[in-house]
Amino acid sequence: MNILVTGGAGYIGSHTCVALLEAGHSVIIADNLCNSKRETVETIMQITNKEVTFYEVDVTNSEAVDVLFRNHKIDGVIHFAGLKAVGESVEKPLDYYYNNIVSTMVLAKACLTYSVNKFVFSSSATVYGDNEVPFVETMRLLPTTNPYGETKAMCERILTDIAKANPSFSVSLLRYFNPVGAHESGLIGEAPNGIPNNLMPYVTQVAKGKLEKLRVFGNDYPTADGTGVRDYIHVLDLAEGHVVALEKLTEGVHVYNLGTGQGTSVLELVKAFEEANGIEVPYEIVARRAGDIASFYADASKAKRELGWSAKRDIIAMCRDSWRFESNNKTEGF
Ligand code: NAD
Ligand code: UFG
């Protein structure tokens, strides 16, 4: 298939492009590079030894998107492009609502115009809000605590309504848990700008000596060791999940959790990182971070049952591969 991958130069998108190319699909990337670099497109080609077509475009721009659909016979769209920083979404709600929702509507409209019937959307476990764990796809969604989360819930609803009115338009809503890790080559991975908000990139930067120590946000949660529990998933498992979701997409709207089903606490992750890489990660316990939930992880059984997909890589592989990428990463003076 010819797949349009929006946000394909980004963290999850780049790994998914590699997985798509390795599975024999052709890839057209549309990315405005607002949170990624053009070189990543070259690196995807280097890893796979395959060609990729790249457009530096903003996918909220309907004329630019129209050109893509006119120039290529597209069989499916994977829509990763979006702004994703939770804290920033509270400061700049209009940017988040505009970018994430308009891009989804522009792409869906182009799909209807050009009879492209497969649409895979990057959603997030955040749409479950503070539900009971494990999170199951059939749960009623609860309000999220920030505009970013609301954009994901709204896009899910918009795509669901479009599919209802256009029965040949098939949609897969993929709810990611906590993606970490990097390609085994160490050539692509997560390289956040400035001080990382997320745990794994913070840990790798402490390990590298870029940051002094990890601040563990609270050890008084009702979890086994008191620290927050999440379902970390290797980005390569996540990437493979997209390929299967696309290949097996049938009419209608399908919702899948992409997680491992396993919770890991902050201190367990630190220990796994130290064990995997033989490097100490200094940390201190500080106050809880506002808006954090104590614990969430996936019920990952639906994706296994319906798609035959489950995550294969464990927390040690996630820590090893994250570190390999960070140690190779020459940005910001290193
Ligand atoms: P990322 O920032 O690395 O990648 C997103 C890419 O989209 C970037 O390359 C950026 O330049 C591009 N982009 C943003 N707006 C665009 C626009 N209007 N037009 C064209 N390109 C645009 O983020 P990621 O971690 O790879 O996330 C990919 C998707 O998965 C996002 O939609 C994100 O919300 C979602 N998601 C991520 C996580 C996570 O923890 N990383 C969790 C759940 C869901
Ligand atoms: N944590 C620390 N110190 C840090 C960073 C994080 O102790 O410096 C803790 C958090 O308190 C939490 C855990 O590590 O208990 C994971 O935090 P992350 O920030 O890595 O991830 P979140 O689960 O808070 O959020 C992420 C994405 C969201 C997404 C959500 C579900 O940032 O966009 O996963 O997919 F919605």
Short mmCIF file of C-alpha atoms and ligand atoms in Angstrom, two decimals:
data_model
loop_
_atom_site.label_atom_id
_atom_site.label_comp_id
_atom_site.label_asym_id
_atom_site.label_seq_id
_atom_site.Cartn_x
_atom_site.Cartn_y
_atom_site.Cartn_z
CA MET A 1 0.00 0.00 0.00
CA ASN A 2 0.93 3.66 -0.47
CA ILE A 3 0.67 5.20 2.97
CA LEU A 4 0.60 8.91 3.80
CA VAL A 5 2.25 9.31 7.20
CA THR A 6 1.67 12.74 8.73
CA GLY A 7 4.21 13.59 11.43
CA GLY A 8 6.43 10.85 9.97
CA ALA A 9 9.63 12.67 10.92
CA GLY A 10 8.65 12.61 14.61
CA TYR A 11 9.37 10.07 17.32
CA ILE A 12 6.61 7.47 16.83
CA GLY A 13 6.08 8.35 13.17
CA SER A 14 9.71 7.71 12.17
CA HIS A 15 9.72 4.25 13.79
CA THR A 16 6.41 3.46 12.11
CA CYS A 17 7.80 4.52 8.71
CA VAL A 18 10.65 2.04 9.23
CA ALA A 19 8.15 -0.72 10.12
CA LEU A 20 5.92 0.12 7.12
CA LEU A 21 8.86 0.08 4.70
CA GLU A 22 10.12 -3.18 6.15
CA ALA A 23 6.65 -4.67 5.67
CA GLY A 24 6.81 -3.72 1.95
CA HIS A 25 4.65 -0.59 1.93
CA SER A 26 5.53 2.75 0.30
CA VAL A 27 5.66 5.85 2.47
CA ILE A 28 4.91 9.50 1.82
CA ILE A 29 5.77 11.69 4.80
CA ALA A 30 4.05 15.03 5.41
CA ASP A 31 5.63 16.94 8.29
CA ASN A 32 6.12 20.65 8.97
CA LEU A 33 9.19 19.86 11.13
CA CYS A 34 7.86 21.92 14.05
CA ASN A 35 9.14 19.21 16.42
CA SER A 36 11.47 17.15 14.25
CA LYS A 37 14.34 17.36 11.81
CA ARG A 38 14.59 16.76 8.09
CA GLU A 39 17.64 14.50 8.64
CA THR A 40 15.37 11.93 10.27
CA VAL A 41 13.82 11.30 6.85
CA GLU A 42 17.30 10.53 5.50
CA THR A 43 17.95 8.26 8.46
CA ILE A 44 14.72 6.30 7.83
CA MET A 45 15.98 5.67 4.27
CA GLN A 46 19.43 4.74 5.57
CA ILE A 47 18.03 2.19 8.05
CA THR A 48 15.67 0.55 5.56
CA ASN A 49 17.61 1.13 2.35
CA LYS A 50 14.33 2.24 0.77
CA GLU A 51 13.13 5.54 -0.70
CA VAL A 52 10.66 7.82 1.06
CA THR A 53 8.81 10.76 -0.47
CA PHE A 54 8.92 13.79 1.83
CA TYR A 55 6.77 16.93 1.84
CA GLU A 56 7.50 19.75 4.25
CA VAL A 57 3.89 20.84 4.72
CA ASP A 58 1.55 21.83 7.48
CA VAL A 59 -1.37 19.41 7.36
CA THR A 60 -3.78 22.05 8.66
CA ASN A 61 -3.33 23.67 5.22
CA SER A 62 -6.04 22.14 3.06
CA GLU A 63 -4.54 23.33 -0.25
CA ALA A 64 -1.17 21.77 0.55
CA VAL A 65 -2.88 18.54 1.63
CA ASP A 66 -4.91 18.51 -1.56
CA VAL A 67 -1.68 18.56 -3.58
CA LEU A 68 -0.49 15.40 -1.79
CA PHE A 69 -3.69 13.53 -2.58
CA ARG A 70 -3.61 14.72 -6.19
CA ASN A 71 0.03 13.76 -6.70
CA HIS A 72 -0.17 10.30 -5.19
CA LYS A 73 -2.52 7.35 -5.27
CA ILE A 74 -2.86 7.03 -1.50
CA ASP A 75 -4.31 3.84 0.01
CA GLY A 76 -4.28 4.87 3.66
CA VAL A 77 -3.36 7.63 6.09
CA ILE A 78 -1.67 7.35 9.47
CA HIS A 79 -2.14 10.66 11.23
CA PHE A 80 0.58 11.26 13.81
CA ALA A 81 1.04 15.00 13.24
CA GLY A 82 0.06 16.86 16.35
CA LEU A 83 1.25 18.91 19.28
CA LYS A 84 1.69 16.75 22.36
CA ALA A 85 3.06 18.62 25.37
CA VAL A 86 0.43 18.46 28.11
CA GLY A 87 1.71 21.49 30.09
CA GLU A 88 2.12 23.65 26.98
CA SER A 89 -1.46 22.82 25.96
CA VAL A 90 -2.68 24.52 29.15
CA GLU A 91 -0.65 27.65 28.28
CA LYS A 92 -1.59 27.65 24.57
CA PRO A 93 -4.98 25.95 24.25
CA LEU A 94 -5.87 27.59 20.94
CA ASP A 95 -2.67 26.32 19.27
CA TYR A 96 -3.48 22.79 20.44
CA TYR A 97 -7.15 22.79 19.47
CA TYR A 98 -6.37 24.39 16.11
CA ASN A 99 -3.43 22.21 15.13
CA ASN A 100 -4.73 18.85 16.34
CA ILE A 101 -8.36 19.19 15.33
CA VAL A 102 -8.07 21.15 12.09
CA SER A 103 -5.36 18.77 10.80
CA THR A 104 -7.64 15.79 11.47
CA MET A 105 -10.59 17.43 9.70
CA VAL A 106 -8.52 18.54 6.70
CA LEU A 107 -7.12 15.03 6.25
CA ALA A 108 -10.50 13.33 6.70
CA LYS A 109 -12.02 15.66 4.12
CA ALA A 110 -9.26 14.89 1.62
CA CYS A 111 -9.82 11.16 2.25
CA LEU A 112 -13.52 11.51 1.41
CA THR A 113 -12.78 13.62 -1.68
CA TYR A 114 -10.19 11.19 -3.04
CA SER A 115 -11.89 7.97 -1.85
CA VAL A 116 -9.11 7.01 0.55
CA ASN A 117 -10.79 4.62 2.96
CA LYS A 118 -8.21 3.74 5.59
CA PHE A 119 -7.46 6.16 8.41
CA VAL A 120 -5.36 5.36 11.47
CA PHE A 121 -5.33 7.94 14.26
CA SER A 122 -2.83 8.51 17.10
CA SER A 123 -4.91 8.69 20.22
CA SER A 124 -3.80 8.39 23.80
CA ALA A 125 -4.61 6.58 27.02
CA THR A 126 -5.21 10.06 28.40
CA VAL A 127 -8.79 9.91 26.96
CA TYR A 128 -9.73 7.45 29.73
CA GLY A 129 -9.20 10.15 32.36
CA ASP A 130 -9.10 8.82 35.91
CA ASN A 131 -11.01 5.57 35.21
CA GLU A 132 -10.55 2.27 37.04
CA VAL A 133 -7.47 0.32 35.89
CA PRO A 134 -6.82 -1.51 33.69
CA PHE A 135 -8.26 0.73 31.00
CA VAL A 136 -10.53 -1.17 28.61
CA GLU A 137 -11.70 0.11 25.21
CA THR A 138 -15.37 -0.25 26.19
CA MET A 139 -15.07 2.21 29.12
CA ARG A 140 -16.97 5.47 29.05
CA LEU A 141 -14.36 8.17 28.54
CA LEU A 142 -13.91 10.68 31.35
CA PRO A 143 -12.85 14.31 30.95
CA THR A 144 -9.11 14.79 30.76
CA THR A 145 -7.37 17.49 32.77
CA ASN A 146 -5.89 19.44 29.85
CA PRO A 147 -6.56 20.74 26.32
CA TYR A 148 -4.15 18.20 24.77
CA GLY A 149 -6.22 15.30 26.10
CA GLU A 150 -9.42 16.99 24.97
CA THR A 151 -8.10 17.30 21.40
CA LYS A 152 -7.58 13.52 21.32
CA ALA A 153 -11.08 12.79 22.65
CA MET A 154 -12.61 15.28 20.17
CA CYS A 155 -10.73 13.86 17.19
CA GLU A 156 -11.92 10.37 18.16
CA ARG A 157 -15.52 11.65 18.13
CA ILE A 158 -15.12 13.55 14.85
CA LEU A 159 -13.65 10.52 13.06
CA THR A 160 -16.33 8.24 14.52
CA ASP A 161 -19.13 10.49 13.24
CA ILE A 162 -17.53 10.77 9.79
CA ALA A 163 -17.24 6.98 9.57
CA LYS A 164 -20.88 6.55 10.62
CA ALA A 165 -22.01 8.83 7.81
CA ASN A 166 -19.60 7.32 5.26
CA PRO A 167 -19.63 3.55 5.74
CA SER A 168 -16.70 2.86 3.42
CA PHE A 169 -14.42 5.15 5.50
CA SER A 170 -12.66 2.85 7.96
CA VAL A 171 -11.02 4.21 11.07
CA SER A 172 -8.66 2.76 13.64
CA LEU A 173 -8.29 4.77 16.85
CA LEU A 174 -5.09 3.68 18.55
CA ARG A 175 -4.76 4.63 22.21
CA TYR A 176 -1.09 4.63 23.09
CA PHE A 177 0.12 4.11 26.61
CA ASN A 178 3.65 5.35 27.41
CA PRO A 179 5.96 4.95 24.41
CA VAL A 180 9.69 4.72 25.21
CA GLY A 181 12.77 3.12 23.62
CA ALA A 182 14.31 3.61 20.21
CA HIS A 183 15.32 1.73 17.08
CA GLU A 184 18.08 -0.82 17.77
CA SER A 185 20.42 1.06 15.41
CA GLY A 186 20.48 3.97 17.89
CA LEU A 187 19.94 6.28 14.90
CA ILE A 188 16.36 7.38 15.59
CA GLY A 189 14.67 7.93 18.93
CA GLU A 190 13.08 10.56 21.10
CA ALA A 191 15.01 13.85 21.24
CA PRO A 192 12.84 16.38 23.10
CA ASN A 193 13.68 20.07 22.94
CA GLY A 194 14.88 21.57 26.23
CA ILE A 195 14.31 19.88 29.57
CA PRO A 196 12.21 16.72 29.09
CA ASN A 197 8.78 16.43 30.69
CA ASN A 198 8.57 12.66 30.37
CA LEU A 199 10.28 10.14 32.59
CA MET A 200 12.46 8.11 30.21
CA PRO A 201 14.13 11.02 28.37
CA TYR A 202 14.75 12.64 31.76
CA VAL A 203 16.39 9.44 33.03
CA THR A 204 18.63 9.11 29.95
CA GLN A 205 19.75 12.74 30.30
CA VAL A 206 20.59 12.21 33.97
CA ALA A 207 22.54 9.07 33.00
CA LYS A 208 24.45 11.15 30.47
CA GLY A 209 25.24 13.85 33.01
CA LYS A 210 23.22 16.52 31.16
CA LEU A 211 20.89 16.76 34.16
CA GLU A 212 22.01 16.32 37.76
CA LYS A 213 19.36 14.02 39.15
CA LEU A 214 15.90 12.69 38.53
CA ARG A 215 13.09 14.22 40.53
CA VAL A 216 10.60 11.49 41.40
CA PHE A 217 7.19 13.14 41.58
CA GLY A 218 5.73 11.69 44.80
CA ASN A 219 6.22 8.45 46.72
CA ASP A 220 2.93 8.53 48.58
CA TYR A 221 0.63 7.17 45.88
CA PRO A 222 -1.43 4.07 46.63
CA THR A 223 0.96 1.87 44.60
CA ALA A 224 3.36 -0.88 45.74
CA ASP A 225 6.33 1.48 46.31
CA GLY A 226 4.36 4.74 46.41
CA THR A 227 5.59 6.05 43.04
CA GLY A 228 3.48 6.48 39.88
CA VAL A 229 2.78 3.40 37.78
CA ARG A 230 2.57 3.46 33.95
CA ASP A 231 2.37 1.01 31.07
CA TYR A 232 5.62 1.66 29.16
CA ILE A 233 5.66 0.27 25.63
CA HIS A 234 8.64 -0.05 23.29
CA VAL A 235 8.21 2.31 20.33
CA LEU A 236 9.06 -0.53 17.91
CA ASP A 237 6.20 -2.63 19.30
CA LEU A 238 3.97 0.41 18.90
CA ALA A 239 5.19 0.89 15.32
CA GLU A 240 4.42 -2.74 14.48
CA GLY A 241 0.96 -2.28 16.00
CA HIS A 242 0.26 0.44 13.42
CA VAL A 243 1.26 -1.76 10.50
CA VAL A 244 -1.06 -4.55 11.65
CA ALA A 245 -3.90 -2.13 12.47
CA LEU A 246 -3.66 -0.71 8.96
CA GLU A 247 -3.35 -4.06 7.19
CA LYS A 248 -6.28 -5.54 9.08
CA LEU A 249 -8.50 -2.48 8.96
CA THR A 250 -12.08 -3.34 8.00
CA GLU A 251 -15.13 -1.09 7.64
CA GLY A 252 -16.29 0.79 10.70
CA VAL A 253 -14.51 2.33 13.67
CA HIS A 254 -12.13 0.19 15.70
CA VAL A 255 -10.55 1.24 18.96
CA TYR A 256 -7.43 -0.46 20.31
CA ASN A 257 -5.26 0.03 23.34
CA LEU A 258 -1.60 -0.25 22.39
CA GLY A 259 0.11 -1.06 25.65
CA THR A 260 1.73 -4.07 27.28
CA GLY A 261 -0.85 -4.59 30.01
CA GLN A 262 1.95 -4.34 32.56
CA GLY A 263 2.47 -1.50 35.05
CA THR A 264 5.95 -0.31 36.07
CA SER A 265 6.59 2.23 38.83
CA VAL A 266 9.04 5.12 38.56
CA LEU A 267 11.48 3.42 40.95
CA GLU A 268 11.15 0.09 39.11
CA LEU A 269 11.98 1.87 35.86
CA VAL A 270 15.05 3.51 37.43
CA LYS A 271 16.21 0.12 38.71
CA ALA A 272 15.64 -1.54 35.32
CA PHE A 273 17.61 1.27 33.62
CA GLU A 274 20.53 0.84 36.04
CA GLU A 275 20.50 -2.92 35.54
CA ALA A 276 20.18 -2.76 31.73
CA ASN A 277 22.97 -0.22 31.27
CA GLY A 278 25.20 -0.50 34.34
CA ILE A 279 24.83 3.24 35.03
CA GLU A 280 23.61 4.77 38.28
CA VAL A 281 20.70 7.20 38.08
CA PRO A 282 20.73 9.57 41.07
CA TYR A 283 17.28 10.67 42.18
CA GLU A 284 15.42 12.53 44.89
CA ILE A 285 11.79 12.28 45.94
CA VAL A 286 9.90 15.55 45.48
CA ALA A 287 6.24 16.60 45.64
CA ARG A 288 3.61 15.09 43.37
CA ARG A 289 3.24 16.70 39.93
CA ALA A 290 -0.12 18.45 39.46
CA GLY A 291 -2.55 16.52 37.27
CA ASP A 292 -0.77 13.13 37.60
CA ILE A 293 -2.79 9.95 38.10
CA ALA A 294 -1.38 7.34 40.53
CA SER A 295 -1.48 4.39 38.21
CA PHE A 296 -2.72 3.36 34.79
CA TYR A 297 -2.09 0.50 32.43
CA ALA A 298 -3.85 -1.16 29.52
CA ASP A 299 -6.08 -4.10 29.13
CA ALA A 300 -4.24 -5.11 25.96
CA SER A 301 -6.34 -8.17 25.15
CA LYS A 302 -8.49 -6.71 22.35
CA ALA A 303 -5.53 -5.95 20.05
CA LYS A 304 -4.22 -9.45 20.66
CA ARG A 305 -7.60 -11.07 19.98
CA GLU A 306 -8.55 -9.05 16.90
CA LEU A 307 -5.22 -8.04 15.37
CA GLY A 308 -2.98 -10.84 16.62
CA TRP A 309 -0.67 -8.09 17.93
CA SER A 310 0.97 -7.91 21.34
CA ALA A 311 4.04 -6.10 22.64
CA LYS A 312 7.17 -8.29 22.69
CA ARG A 313 9.94 -6.12 24.10
CA ASP A 314 10.39 -5.89 27.87
CA ILE A 315 11.34 -3.00 30.14
CA ILE A 316 15.05 -3.93 30.00
CA ALA A 317 15.01 -3.69 26.18
CA MET A 318 13.20 -0.33 26.47
CA CYS A 319 15.89 1.01 28.85
CA ARG A 320 18.78 -0.36 26.79
CA ASP A 321 17.50 1.04 23.51
CA SER A 322 16.59 4.44 25.00
CA TRP A 323 20.10 4.72 26.38
CA ARG A 324 21.76 3.64 23.11
CA PHE A 325 19.96 6.46 21.31
CA GLU A 326 20.76 9.05 23.99
CA SER A 327 24.45 8.10 24.01
CA ASN A 328 24.56 8.50 20.20
CA ASN A 329 22.66 11.77 20.23
CA LYS A 330 25.09 14.59 19.57
CA THR A 331 22.63 17.48 20.01
CA GLU A 332 22.78 20.29 22.59
CA GLY A 333 26.53 20.32 22.99
CA PHE A 334 27.05 16.59 23.39
P1 NAD B 1 6.50 14.11 17.84
O1 NAD B 1 6.35 15.54 18.24
O2 NAD B 1 7.85 13.50 17.91
O3 NAD B 1 5.92 13.91 16.36
C1 NAD B 1 4.87 14.67 15.84
C2 NAD B 1 5.30 15.17 14.46
O4 NAD B 1 4.23 15.91 13.87
C3 NAD B 1 6.52 16.09 14.50
O5 NAD B 1 7.47 15.63 13.55
C4 NAD B 1 5.96 17.46 14.12
O6 NAD B 1 6.92 18.22 13.42
C5 NAD B 1 4.77 17.08 13.27
N1 NAD B 1 3.66 18.04 13.22
C6 NAD B 1 2.99 18.61 14.26
N2 NAD B 1 2.00 19.41 13.79
C7 NAD B 1 2.03 19.32 12.44
C8 NAD B 1 1.27 19.88 11.38
N3 NAD B 1 0.25 20.73 11.63
N4 NAD B 1 1.57 19.58 10.11
C9 NAD B 1 2.60 18.73 9.83
N5 NAD B 1 3.37 18.17 10.78
C10 NAD B 1 3.09 18.46 12.06
O7 NAD B 1 5.45 13.28 18.72
P2 NAD B 1 5.27 11.71 18.89
O8 NAD B 1 5.62 11.35 20.28
O9 NAD B 1 5.90 10.99 17.77
O10 NAD B 1 3.67 11.63 18.80
C11 NAD B 1 3.00 11.31 17.60
C12 NAD B 1 1.50 11.32 17.84
O11 NAD B 1 1.20 10.38 18.88
C13 NAD B 1 0.97 12.68 18.33
O12 NAD B 1 -0.30 12.89 17.74
C14 NAD B 1 0.85 12.48 19.83
O13 NAD B 1 -0.13 13.30 20.39
C15 NAD B 1 0.45 11.02 19.91
N6 NAD B 1 0.78 10.40 21.22
C16 NAD B 1 2.06 10.46 21.70
C17 NAD B 1 2.35 9.90 22.96
C18 NAD B 1 3.75 9.98 23.53
O14 NAD B 1 3.90 9.79 24.75
N7 NAD B 1 4.81 10.22 22.73
C19 NAD B 1 1.36 9.27 23.70
C20 NAD B 1 0.08 9.20 23.17
C21 NAD B 1 -0.19 9.77 21.92
N1 UFG B 2 7.85 11.28 36.48
C1 UFG B 2 8.76 11.58 37.47
N2 UFG B 2 9.75 12.47 37.18
C2 UFG B 2 9.89 13.07 35.96
C3 UFG B 2 8.94 12.74 34.95
C4 UFG B 2 7.93 11.86 35.26
O1 UFG B 2 8.67 11.07 38.59
O2 UFG B 2 10.79 13.87 35.76
C5 UFG B 2 6.78 10.29 36.77
C6 UFG B 2 5.37 10.85 36.63
O3 UFG B 2 4.96 11.44 37.84
C7 UFG B 2 4.59 9.60 36.25
C8 UFG B 2 5.59 8.78 35.43
O4 UFG B 2 6.87 9.27 35.79
O5 UFG B 2 4.26 8.86 37.41
C9 UFG B 2 5.40 8.93 33.93
O6 UFG B 2 5.36 10.29 33.58
P1 UFG B 2 5.47 10.80 32.07
O7 UFG B 2 5.49 12.29 32.11
O8 UFG B 2 6.61 10.12 31.38
O9 UFG B 2 4.13 10.24 31.38
P2 UFG B 2 2.60 10.51 31.71
O10 UFG B 2 1.98 9.19 31.99
O11 UFG B 2 2.42 11.57 32.71
O12 UFG B 2 2.06 11.08 30.32
C10 UFG B 2 2.38 10.49 29.05
C11 UFG B 2 2.31 11.54 27.97
C12 UFG B 2 0.90 12.02 27.78
C13 UFG B 2 0.00 10.85 27.52
C14 UFG B 2 0.14 9.81 28.59
C15 UFG B 2 -0.66 8.58 28.23
O13 UFG B 2 3.14 12.65 28.29
O14 UFG B 2 0.83 12.85 26.66
O15 UFG B 2 1.51 9.44 28.75
O16 UFG B 2 -0.28 8.10 26.99
F1 UFG B 2 -1.28 11.28 27.47
#
